[in-house]
Structures are given as C-alpha cells and as structure tokens.
mmCIF file of C-alpha atoms in Angstrom:
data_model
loop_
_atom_site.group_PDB
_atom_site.id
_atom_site.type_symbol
_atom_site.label_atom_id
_atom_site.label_comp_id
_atom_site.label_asym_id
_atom_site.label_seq_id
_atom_site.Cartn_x
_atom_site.Cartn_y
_atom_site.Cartn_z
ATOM 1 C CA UNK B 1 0.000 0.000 0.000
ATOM 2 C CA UNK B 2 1.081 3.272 -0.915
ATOM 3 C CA UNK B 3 1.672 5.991 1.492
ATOM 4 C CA UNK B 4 0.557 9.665 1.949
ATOM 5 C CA UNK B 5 4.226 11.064 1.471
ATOM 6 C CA UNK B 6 4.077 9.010 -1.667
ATOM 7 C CA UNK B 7 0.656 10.263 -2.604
ATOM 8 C CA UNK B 8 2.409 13.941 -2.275
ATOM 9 C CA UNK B 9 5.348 13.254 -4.443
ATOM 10 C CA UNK B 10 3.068 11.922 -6.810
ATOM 11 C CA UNK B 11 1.100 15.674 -6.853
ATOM 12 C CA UNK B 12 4.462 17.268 -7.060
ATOM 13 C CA UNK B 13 5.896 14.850 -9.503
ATOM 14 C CA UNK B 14 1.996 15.755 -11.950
ATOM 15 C CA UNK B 15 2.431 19.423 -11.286
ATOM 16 C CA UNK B 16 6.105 19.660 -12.237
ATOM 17 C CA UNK B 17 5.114 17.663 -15.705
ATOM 18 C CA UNK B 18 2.393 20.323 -16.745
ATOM 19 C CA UNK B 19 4.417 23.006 -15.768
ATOM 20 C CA UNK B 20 7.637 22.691 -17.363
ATOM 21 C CA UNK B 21 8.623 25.833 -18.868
ATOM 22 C CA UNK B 22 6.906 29.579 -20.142
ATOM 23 C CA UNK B 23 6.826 30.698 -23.683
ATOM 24 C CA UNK B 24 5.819 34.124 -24.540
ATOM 25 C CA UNK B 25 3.289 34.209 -21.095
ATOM 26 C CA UNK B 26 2.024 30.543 -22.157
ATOM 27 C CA UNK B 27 2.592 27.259 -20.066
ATOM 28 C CA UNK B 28 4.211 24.607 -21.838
ATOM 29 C CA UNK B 29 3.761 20.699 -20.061
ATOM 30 C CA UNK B 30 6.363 17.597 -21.160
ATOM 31 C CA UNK B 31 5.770 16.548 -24.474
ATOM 32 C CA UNK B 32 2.481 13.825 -25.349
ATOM 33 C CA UNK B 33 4.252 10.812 -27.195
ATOM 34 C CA UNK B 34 2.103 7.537 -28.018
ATOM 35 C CA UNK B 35 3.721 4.781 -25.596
ATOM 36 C CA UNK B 36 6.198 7.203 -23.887
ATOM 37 C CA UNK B 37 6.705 6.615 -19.996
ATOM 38 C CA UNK B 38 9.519 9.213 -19.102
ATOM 39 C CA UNK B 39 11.155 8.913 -22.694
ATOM 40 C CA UNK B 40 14.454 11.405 -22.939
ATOM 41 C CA UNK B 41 14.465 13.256 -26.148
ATOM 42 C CA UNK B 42 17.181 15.699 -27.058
ATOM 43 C CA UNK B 43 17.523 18.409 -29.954
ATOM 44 C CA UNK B 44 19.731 15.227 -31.345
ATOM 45 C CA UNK B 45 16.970 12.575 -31.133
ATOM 46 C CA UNK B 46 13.731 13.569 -30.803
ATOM 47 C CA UNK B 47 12.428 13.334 -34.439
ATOM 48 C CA UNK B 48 13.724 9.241 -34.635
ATOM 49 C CA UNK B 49 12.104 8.864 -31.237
ATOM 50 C CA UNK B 50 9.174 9.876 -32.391
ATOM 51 C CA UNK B 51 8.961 8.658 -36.014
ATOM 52 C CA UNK B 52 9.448 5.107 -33.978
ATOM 53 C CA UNK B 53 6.595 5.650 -31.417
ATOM 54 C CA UNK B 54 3.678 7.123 -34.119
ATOM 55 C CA UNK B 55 2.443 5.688 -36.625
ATOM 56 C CA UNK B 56 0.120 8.054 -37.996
ATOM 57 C CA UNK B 57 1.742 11.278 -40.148
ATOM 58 C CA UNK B 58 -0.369 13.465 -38.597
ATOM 59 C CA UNK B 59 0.486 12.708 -35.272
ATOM 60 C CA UNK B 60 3.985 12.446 -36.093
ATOM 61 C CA UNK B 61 4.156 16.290 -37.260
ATOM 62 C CA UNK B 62 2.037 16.996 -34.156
ATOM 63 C CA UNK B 63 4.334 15.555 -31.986
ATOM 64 C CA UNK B 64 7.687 17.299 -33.392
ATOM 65 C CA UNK B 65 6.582 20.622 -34.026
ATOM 66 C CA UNK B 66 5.885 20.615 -30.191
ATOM 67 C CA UNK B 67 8.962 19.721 -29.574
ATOM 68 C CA UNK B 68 10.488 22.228 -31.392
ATOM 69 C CA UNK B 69 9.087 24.691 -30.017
ATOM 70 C CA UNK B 70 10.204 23.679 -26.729
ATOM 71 C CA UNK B 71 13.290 23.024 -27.919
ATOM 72 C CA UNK B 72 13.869 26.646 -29.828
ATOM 73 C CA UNK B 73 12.478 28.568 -26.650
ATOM 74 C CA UNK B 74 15.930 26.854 -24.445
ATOM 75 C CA UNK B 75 14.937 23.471 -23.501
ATOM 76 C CA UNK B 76 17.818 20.795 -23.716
ATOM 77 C CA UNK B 77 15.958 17.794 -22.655
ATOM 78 C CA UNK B 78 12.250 16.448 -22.746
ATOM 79 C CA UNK B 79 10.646 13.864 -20.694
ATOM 80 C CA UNK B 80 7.538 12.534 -22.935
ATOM 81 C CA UNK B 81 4.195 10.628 -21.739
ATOM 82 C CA UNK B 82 1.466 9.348 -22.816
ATOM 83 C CA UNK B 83 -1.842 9.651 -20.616
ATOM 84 C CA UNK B 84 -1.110 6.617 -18.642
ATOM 85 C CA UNK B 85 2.436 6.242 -18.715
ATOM 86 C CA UNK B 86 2.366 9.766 -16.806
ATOM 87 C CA UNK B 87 1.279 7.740 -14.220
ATOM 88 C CA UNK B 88 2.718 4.444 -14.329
ATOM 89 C CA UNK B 89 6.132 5.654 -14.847
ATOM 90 C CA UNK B 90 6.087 7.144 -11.025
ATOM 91 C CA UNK B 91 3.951 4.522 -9.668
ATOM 92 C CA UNK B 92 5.787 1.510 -11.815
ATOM 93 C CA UNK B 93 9.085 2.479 -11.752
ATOM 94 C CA UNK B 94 9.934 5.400 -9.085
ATOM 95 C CA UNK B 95 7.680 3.852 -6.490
ATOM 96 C CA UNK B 96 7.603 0.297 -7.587
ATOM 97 C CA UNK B 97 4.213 -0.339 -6.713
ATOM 98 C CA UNK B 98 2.883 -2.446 -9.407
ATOM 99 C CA UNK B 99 5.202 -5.215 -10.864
ATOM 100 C CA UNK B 100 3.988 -4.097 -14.640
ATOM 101 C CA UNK B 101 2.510 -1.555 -17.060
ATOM 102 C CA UNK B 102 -0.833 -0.364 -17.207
ATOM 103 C CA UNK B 103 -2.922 0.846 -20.354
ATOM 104 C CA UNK B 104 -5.521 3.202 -18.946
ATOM 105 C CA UNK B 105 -7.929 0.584 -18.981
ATOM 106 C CA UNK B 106 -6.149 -1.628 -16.642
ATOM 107 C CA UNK B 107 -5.672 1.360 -14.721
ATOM 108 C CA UNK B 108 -9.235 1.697 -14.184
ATOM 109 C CA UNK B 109 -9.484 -2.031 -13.132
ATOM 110 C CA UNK B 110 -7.399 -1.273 -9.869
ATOM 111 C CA UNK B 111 -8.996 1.481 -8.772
ATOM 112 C CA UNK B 112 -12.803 1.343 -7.155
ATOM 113 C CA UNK B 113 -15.490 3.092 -9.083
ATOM 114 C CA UNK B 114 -17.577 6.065 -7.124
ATOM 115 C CA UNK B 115 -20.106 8.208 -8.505
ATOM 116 C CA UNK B 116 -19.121 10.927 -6.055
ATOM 117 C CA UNK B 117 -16.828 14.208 -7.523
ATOM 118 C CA UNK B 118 -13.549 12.950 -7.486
ATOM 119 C CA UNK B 119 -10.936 14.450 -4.643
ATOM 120 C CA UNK B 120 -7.271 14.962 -4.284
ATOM 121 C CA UNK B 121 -5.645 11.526 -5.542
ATOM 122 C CA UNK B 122 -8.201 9.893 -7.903
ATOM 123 C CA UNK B 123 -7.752 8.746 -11.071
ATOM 124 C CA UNK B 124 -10.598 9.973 -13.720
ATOM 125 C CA UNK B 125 -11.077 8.329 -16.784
ATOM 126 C CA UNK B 126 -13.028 8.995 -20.296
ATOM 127 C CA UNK B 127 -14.650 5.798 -21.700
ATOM 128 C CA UNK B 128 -15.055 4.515 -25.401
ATOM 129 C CA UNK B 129 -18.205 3.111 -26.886
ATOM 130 C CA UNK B 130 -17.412 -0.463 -25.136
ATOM 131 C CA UNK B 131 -17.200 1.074 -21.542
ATOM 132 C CA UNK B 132 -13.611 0.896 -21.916
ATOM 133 C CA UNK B 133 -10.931 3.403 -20.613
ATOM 134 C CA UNK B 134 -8.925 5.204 -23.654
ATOM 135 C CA UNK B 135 -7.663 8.033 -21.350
ATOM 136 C CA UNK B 136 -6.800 8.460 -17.796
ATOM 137 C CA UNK B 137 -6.143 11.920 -16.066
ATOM 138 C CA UNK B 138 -4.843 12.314 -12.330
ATOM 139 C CA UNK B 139 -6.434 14.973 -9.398
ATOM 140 C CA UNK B 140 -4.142 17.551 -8.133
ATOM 141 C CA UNK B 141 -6.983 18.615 -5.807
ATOM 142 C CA UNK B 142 -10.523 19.010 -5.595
ATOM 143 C CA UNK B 143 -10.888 20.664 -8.707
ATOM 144 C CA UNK B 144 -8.002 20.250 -11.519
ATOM 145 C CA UNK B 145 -6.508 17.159 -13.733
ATOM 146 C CA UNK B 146 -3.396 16.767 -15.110
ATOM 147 C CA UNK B 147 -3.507 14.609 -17.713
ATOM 148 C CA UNK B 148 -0.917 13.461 -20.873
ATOM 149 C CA UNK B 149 -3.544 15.149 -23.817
ATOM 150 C CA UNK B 150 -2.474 14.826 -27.039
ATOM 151 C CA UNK B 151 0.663 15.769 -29.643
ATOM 152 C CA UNK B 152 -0.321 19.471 -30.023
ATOM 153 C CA UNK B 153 -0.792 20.069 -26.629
ATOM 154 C CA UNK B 154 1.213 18.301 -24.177
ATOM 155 C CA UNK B 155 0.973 17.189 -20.457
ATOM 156 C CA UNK B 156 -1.930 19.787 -19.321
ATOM 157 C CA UNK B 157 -3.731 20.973 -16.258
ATOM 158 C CA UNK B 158 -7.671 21.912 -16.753
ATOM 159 C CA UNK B 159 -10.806 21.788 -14.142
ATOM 160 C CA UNK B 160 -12.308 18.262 -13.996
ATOM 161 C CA UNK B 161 -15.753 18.310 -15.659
ATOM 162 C CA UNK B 162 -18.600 15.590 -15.628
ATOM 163 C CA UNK B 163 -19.297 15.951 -19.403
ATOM 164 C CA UNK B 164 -15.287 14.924 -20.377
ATOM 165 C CA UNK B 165 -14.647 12.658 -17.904
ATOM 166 C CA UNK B 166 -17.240 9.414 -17.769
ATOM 167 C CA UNK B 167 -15.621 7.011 -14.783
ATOM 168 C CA UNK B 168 -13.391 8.001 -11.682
ATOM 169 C CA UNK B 169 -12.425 6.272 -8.637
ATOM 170 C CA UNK B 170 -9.961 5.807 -5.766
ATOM 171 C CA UNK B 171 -7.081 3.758 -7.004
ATOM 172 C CA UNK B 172 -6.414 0.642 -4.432
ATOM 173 C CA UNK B 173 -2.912 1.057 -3.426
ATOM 174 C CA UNK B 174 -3.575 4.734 -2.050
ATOM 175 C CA UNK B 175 -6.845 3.190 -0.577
ATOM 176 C CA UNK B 176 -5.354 3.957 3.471
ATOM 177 C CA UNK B 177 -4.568 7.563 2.505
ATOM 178 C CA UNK B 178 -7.322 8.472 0.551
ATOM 179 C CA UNK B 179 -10.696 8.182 2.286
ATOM 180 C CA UNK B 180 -14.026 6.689 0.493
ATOM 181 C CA UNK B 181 -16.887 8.846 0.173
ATOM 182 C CA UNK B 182 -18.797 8.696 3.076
ATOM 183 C CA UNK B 183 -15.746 7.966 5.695
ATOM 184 C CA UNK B 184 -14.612 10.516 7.899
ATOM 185 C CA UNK B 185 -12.099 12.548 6.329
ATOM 186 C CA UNK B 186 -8.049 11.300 7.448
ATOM 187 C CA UNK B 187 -5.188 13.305 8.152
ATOM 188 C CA UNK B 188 -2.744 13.690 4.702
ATOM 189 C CA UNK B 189 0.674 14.610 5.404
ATOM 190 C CA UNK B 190 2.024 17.651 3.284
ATOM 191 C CA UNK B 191 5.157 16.276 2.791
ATOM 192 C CA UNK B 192 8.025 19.269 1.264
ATOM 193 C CA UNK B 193 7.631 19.408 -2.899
ATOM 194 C CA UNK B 194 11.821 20.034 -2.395
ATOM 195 C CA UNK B 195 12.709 16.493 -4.330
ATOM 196 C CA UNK B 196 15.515 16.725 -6.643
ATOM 197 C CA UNK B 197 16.531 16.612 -10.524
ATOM 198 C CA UNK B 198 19.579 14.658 -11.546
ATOM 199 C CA UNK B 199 21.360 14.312 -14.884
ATOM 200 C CA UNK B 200 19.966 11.755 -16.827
ATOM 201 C CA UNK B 201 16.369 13.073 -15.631
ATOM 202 C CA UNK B 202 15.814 10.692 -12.555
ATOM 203 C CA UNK B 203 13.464 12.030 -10.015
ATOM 204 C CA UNK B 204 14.946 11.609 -6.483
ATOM 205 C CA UNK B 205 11.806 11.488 -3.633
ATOM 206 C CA UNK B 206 12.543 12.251 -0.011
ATOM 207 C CA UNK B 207 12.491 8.965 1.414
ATOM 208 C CA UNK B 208 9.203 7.647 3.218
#
C-alpha cells in the first residue's frame, strides 16, 4: 500500500510535468508521445524517437513541431508521456508499486469506481463506446486534472468536468490515505515538494 508522502510526491511529480517551462506568457507541459513513460528526447533525437513511437503522419508532425518549439524557446531535454504512462512511470518504476505496465484501462481495473466528484488523488477516466478506458487523467486537488492530452498540446492541467470525464475512482494502493466517500475525512501529510533533478532526468523522492 502506498503511502501519503508518496501520494504527495506523486502531486508534485503531476504538477512539475504540466508546468515545465513559459513561452511568450504561455505554459508549456512535457511533451504527449504515443507509448512514452519518461522517454528522454534531445535536440539530437527527438524526431527518430518519435517517427518510432507514431504511426500516424499526422500525429507524427504533431508531436515534433511541439517539440520544437520547446526546444527553440531553451529546452535541452524532454521527458515525454502518454496519458497513462504519466502515471505508471512514477507509480511503476519510481515507487515500484505495481510489478507491470498499465494501459488506462487496466488502470481503471485497480482502482474502485464512485459516482461521487472525485478528490485529491483519484484517477478519472473517459470511456469509449465499449465502456472501456482510452484516457486516464490524475487529481491535483478538488478541482483540476493533469492529464498526458495529445501531440499538439502536451501534459496539461484543466478543471475536472462531468461531461469529459465518464468514470473516476480511488485507485487501491492509495486506498489507506485516501478516504471513500462517506468515511470521515483522514489526516494527509504535506510532505516538502523540495525532491531533486539529476542528470539523466531521474526524479529523487525524499524517502518515506
């Protein structure tokens, strides 16, 4: 089970994704890149990266020319995502607490279901025809997602809304930290966002 400092570095860890760097008064996230879970791209690489990852044109151009920008406003490294590695990449492989990727539909299936507005810590998903999850987004609070959108636009932070997102729930490792609707409320810790950037882009957590 996960823990409430590890719930925190996982709000830090969203809110440093979305808000990478300013262009001309606009806030610029980490790049969207189909399959990407913390991929590095450089000035040097990022157009094979992404040729490899997309298979659709479209998507392809999408993906570079936001790159570029980011790259011809100073940036000298980019972290991509797509909308559930954002989240598996910290919860897989900085926190280790599932053995094994997740599409966003498996994310769904560990998390319970409430009807409730989400809180602080859910996961909130938008549904396909099926009643399958295509997309998964991650609250920051009470109000606002961050979620992995798309090529053009990036990782993102907007207000959660009822007619975008169809399904949302507590996932079941943060189950102890995060109280069900209808339990009294529990004490979170607000543990210090001061965790630390290394070269090669590793995140380093305070230890819990």
């Amino acid at each position: 089970m996960a823990t409430a400092a590890q719930l925190n570095a996982f709000i830090n860890y969203l809110n440093e994704q979305w808000n990478f760097m300013t262009v001309n008064g606009h806030v610029y996230g980490q790049p969207y890149v189909w399959g990407a879970q913390h991929t590095q791209l450089t000035p040097s690489n990022y157009i094979s990266v992404i040729n490899n990852r997309e298979d659709d044109a479209v998507n392809r151009q999408r993906a570079r020319a936001y790159c570029k920008r980011l790259f011809d406003a100073g940036a000298t490294v980019l972290f991509a995502y797509d909308c559930s590695g954002l989240g598996m990449y910290f919860w897989q492989n900085v926190e280790h607490e599932y053995p094994g990727d997740k599409t966003a539909d498996g994310m769904m299936r560990v998390c319970t279901l409430y009807p409730d507005t989400p809180k602080r810590g859910w996961w909130v998903f938008k549904l396909n025809s099926a009643g399958r999850a295509y997309h998964v987004g991650y609250m920051v609070d009470n109000t606002h997602v961050v979620e992995a959108y798309g090529r053009s636009e990036g990782v993102i932070k907007t207000v959660f809304s009822k007619s975008i997102w169809k399904k949302w729930g507590i996932p079941k490792i943060l189950k102890e930290v995060i109280p069900a609707p209808g339990e009294p409320g529990q004490q979170i810790e607000h543990y210090a966002s001061n965790y630390l950037w290394a070269p090669g882009g590793n995140y380093f957590f305070p230890p819990h």
